Tab-separated table of C-alpha atoms in Angstrom:
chain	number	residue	atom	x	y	z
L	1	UNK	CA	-0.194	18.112	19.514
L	2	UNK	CA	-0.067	20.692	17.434
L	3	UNK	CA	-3.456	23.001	16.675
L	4	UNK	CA	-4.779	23.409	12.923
L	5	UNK	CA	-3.033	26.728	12.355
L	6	UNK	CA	-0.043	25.644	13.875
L	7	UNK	CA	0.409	22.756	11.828
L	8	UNK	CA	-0.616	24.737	8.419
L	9	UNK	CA	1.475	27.248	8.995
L	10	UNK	CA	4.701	24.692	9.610
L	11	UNK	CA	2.973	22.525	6.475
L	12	UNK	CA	3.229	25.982	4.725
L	13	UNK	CA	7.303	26.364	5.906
L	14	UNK	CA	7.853	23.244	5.055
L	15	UNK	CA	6.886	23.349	1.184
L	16	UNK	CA	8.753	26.801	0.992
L	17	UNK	CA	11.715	25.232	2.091
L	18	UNK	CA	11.392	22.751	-0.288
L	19	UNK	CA	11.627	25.387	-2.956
L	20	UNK	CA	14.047	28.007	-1.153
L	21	UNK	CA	15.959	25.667	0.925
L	22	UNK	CA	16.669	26.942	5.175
L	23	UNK	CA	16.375	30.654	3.657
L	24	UNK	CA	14.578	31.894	6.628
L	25	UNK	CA	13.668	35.392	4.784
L	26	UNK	CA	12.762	33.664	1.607
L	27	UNK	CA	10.627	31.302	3.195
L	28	UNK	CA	8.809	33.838	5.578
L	29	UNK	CA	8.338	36.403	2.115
L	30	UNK	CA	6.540	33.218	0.161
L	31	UNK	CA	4.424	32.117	3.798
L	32	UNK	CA	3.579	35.240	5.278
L	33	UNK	CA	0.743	36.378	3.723
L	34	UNK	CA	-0.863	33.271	3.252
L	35	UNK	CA	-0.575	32.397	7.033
L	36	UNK	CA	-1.565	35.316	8.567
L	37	UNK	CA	-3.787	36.839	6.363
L	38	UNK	CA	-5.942	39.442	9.146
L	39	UNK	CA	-2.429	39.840	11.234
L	40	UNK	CA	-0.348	40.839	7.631
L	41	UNK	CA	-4.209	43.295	6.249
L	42	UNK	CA	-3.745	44.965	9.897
L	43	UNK	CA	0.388	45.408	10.190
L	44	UNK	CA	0.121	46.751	6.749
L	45	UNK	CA	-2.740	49.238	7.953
L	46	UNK	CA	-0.641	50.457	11.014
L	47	UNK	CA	2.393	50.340	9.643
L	48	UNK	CA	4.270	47.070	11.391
L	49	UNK	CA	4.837	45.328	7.965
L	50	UNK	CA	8.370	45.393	8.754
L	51	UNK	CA	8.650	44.567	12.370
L	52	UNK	CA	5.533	41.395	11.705
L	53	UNK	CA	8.002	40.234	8.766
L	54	UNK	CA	11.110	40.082	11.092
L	55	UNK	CA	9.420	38.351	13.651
L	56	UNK	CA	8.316	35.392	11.425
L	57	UNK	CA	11.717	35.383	9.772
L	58	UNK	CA	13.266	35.540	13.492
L	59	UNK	CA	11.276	32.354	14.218
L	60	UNK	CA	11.711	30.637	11.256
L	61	UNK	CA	15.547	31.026	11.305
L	62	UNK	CA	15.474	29.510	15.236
L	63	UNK	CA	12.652	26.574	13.549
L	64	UNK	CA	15.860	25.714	10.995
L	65	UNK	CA	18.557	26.009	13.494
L	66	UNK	CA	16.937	23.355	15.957
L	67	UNK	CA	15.286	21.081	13.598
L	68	UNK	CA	17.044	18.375	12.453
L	69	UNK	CA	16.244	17.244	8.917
L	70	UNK	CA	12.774	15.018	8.511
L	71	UNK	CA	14.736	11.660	8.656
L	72	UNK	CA	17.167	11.753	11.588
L	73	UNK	CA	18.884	8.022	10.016
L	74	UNK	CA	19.689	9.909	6.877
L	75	UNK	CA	21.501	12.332	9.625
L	76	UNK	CA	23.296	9.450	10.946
L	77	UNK	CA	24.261	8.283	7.424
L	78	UNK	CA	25.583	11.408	6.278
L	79	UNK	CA	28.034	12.045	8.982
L	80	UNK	CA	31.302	10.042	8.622
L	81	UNK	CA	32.313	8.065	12.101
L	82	UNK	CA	34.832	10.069	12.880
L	83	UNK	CA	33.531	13.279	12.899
L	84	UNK	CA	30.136	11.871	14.836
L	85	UNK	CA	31.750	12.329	18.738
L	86	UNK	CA	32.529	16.270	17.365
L	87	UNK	CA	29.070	16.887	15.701
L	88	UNK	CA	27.418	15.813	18.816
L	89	UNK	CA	28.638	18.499	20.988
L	90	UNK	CA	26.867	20.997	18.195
L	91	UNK	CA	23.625	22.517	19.974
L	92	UNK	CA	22.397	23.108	16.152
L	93	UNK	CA	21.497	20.784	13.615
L	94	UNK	CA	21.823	23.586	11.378
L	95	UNK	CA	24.298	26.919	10.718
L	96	UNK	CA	23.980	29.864	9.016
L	97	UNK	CA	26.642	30.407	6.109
L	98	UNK	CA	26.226	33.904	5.574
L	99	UNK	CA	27.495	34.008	1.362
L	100	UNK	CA	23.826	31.406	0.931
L	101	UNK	CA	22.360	34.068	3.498
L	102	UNK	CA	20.509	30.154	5.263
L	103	UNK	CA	20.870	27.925	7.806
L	104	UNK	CA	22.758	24.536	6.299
L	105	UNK	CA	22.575	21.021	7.995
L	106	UNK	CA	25.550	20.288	9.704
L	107	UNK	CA	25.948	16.982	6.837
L	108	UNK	CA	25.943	19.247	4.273
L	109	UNK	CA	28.662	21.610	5.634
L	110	UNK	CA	30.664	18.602	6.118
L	111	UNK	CA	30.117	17.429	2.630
L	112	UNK	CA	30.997	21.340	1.909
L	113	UNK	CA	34.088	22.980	3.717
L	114	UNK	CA	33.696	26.057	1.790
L	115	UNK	CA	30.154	26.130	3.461
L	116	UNK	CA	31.251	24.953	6.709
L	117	UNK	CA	34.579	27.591	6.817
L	118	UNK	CA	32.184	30.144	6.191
L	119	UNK	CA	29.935	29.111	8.849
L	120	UNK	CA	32.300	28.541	11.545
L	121	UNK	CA	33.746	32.415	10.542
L	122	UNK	CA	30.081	33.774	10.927
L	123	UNK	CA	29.611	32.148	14.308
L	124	UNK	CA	33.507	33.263	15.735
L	125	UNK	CA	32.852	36.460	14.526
L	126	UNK	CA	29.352	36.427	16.375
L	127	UNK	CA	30.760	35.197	19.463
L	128	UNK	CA	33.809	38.001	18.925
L	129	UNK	CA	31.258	40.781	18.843
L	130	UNK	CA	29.201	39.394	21.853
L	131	UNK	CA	32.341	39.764	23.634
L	132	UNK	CA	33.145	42.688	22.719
L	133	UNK	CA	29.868	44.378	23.864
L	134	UNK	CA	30.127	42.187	27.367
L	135	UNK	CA	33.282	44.151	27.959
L	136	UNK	CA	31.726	47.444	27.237
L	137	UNK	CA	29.176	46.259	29.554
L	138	UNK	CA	31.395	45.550	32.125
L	139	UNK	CA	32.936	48.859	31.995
L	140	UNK	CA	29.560	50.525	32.310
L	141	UNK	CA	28.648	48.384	35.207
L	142	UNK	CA	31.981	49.017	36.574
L	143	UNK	CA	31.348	52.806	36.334
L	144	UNK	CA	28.257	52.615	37.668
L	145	UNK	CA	29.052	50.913	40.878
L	146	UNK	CA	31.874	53.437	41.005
L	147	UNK	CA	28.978	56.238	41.286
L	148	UNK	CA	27.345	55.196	44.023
């Protein structure tokens, strides 16, 4: 169960998405203030504007990526029978497509493959540049076993 400020500040995401769509940093920019009115008056005062901000945006952007839309039949509908064994092995009911700079339901990217090439470039390119600093982490582990 969820506790009052818990649930106002999700009623409060929820009715800026309605306006801004899954744009995490929209949303958090129209919600911030009004949710956390002491926490945003004292990260002001010290100087954490920025770093309260990106934490709220950080958590909003994981709330869109894992939340399936309100009516999980309309899901269902949306989704031609073909594609449904492929969209199930998605973690995400939601990806980002970087050129809308939001997270996009997985029906929509299907009913959009400009949306949903864009997407699936923006996560390869993710996963490229995770690999790419494993490696260089490997090679600094390597070197520092090689020290000892």
């Amino acid at each position: 169960m969820l506790n009052d400020k818990l649930r106002n500040f999700f009623d409060l995401v929820n009715r800026a998405a309605a306006v801004h769509g899954l744009n995490a940093k929209a949303v958090a920019d129209e919600i911030i203030r009004e949710a956390f009115p002491e926490t945003t008056a004292a990260a002001e005062i010290e100087g954490a504007d920025a770093m309260l901000r990106n934490g709220v945006v950080a958590f909003i952007a994981q709330h869109f990526k894992r939340t399936p839309p309100a009516d999980g039949r309309q899901l269902k509908l949306d989704i031609p029978e073909p594609l449904t064994p492929i969209v199930a092995k998605l973690k995400a009911a939601a990806h980002y497509v970087e050129s809308l700079g939001q997270y996009v339901p997985v029906p929509i990217l299907i009913a959009n493959p400009p949306w949903l090439d864009d997407a699936r470039k923006y996560k390869r390119r993710k996963g490229e540049e995770t690999l790419d600093e494993a490696a260089v982490l490997d090679e600094l582990y390597a070197a520092v076993l090689g020290r000892r």
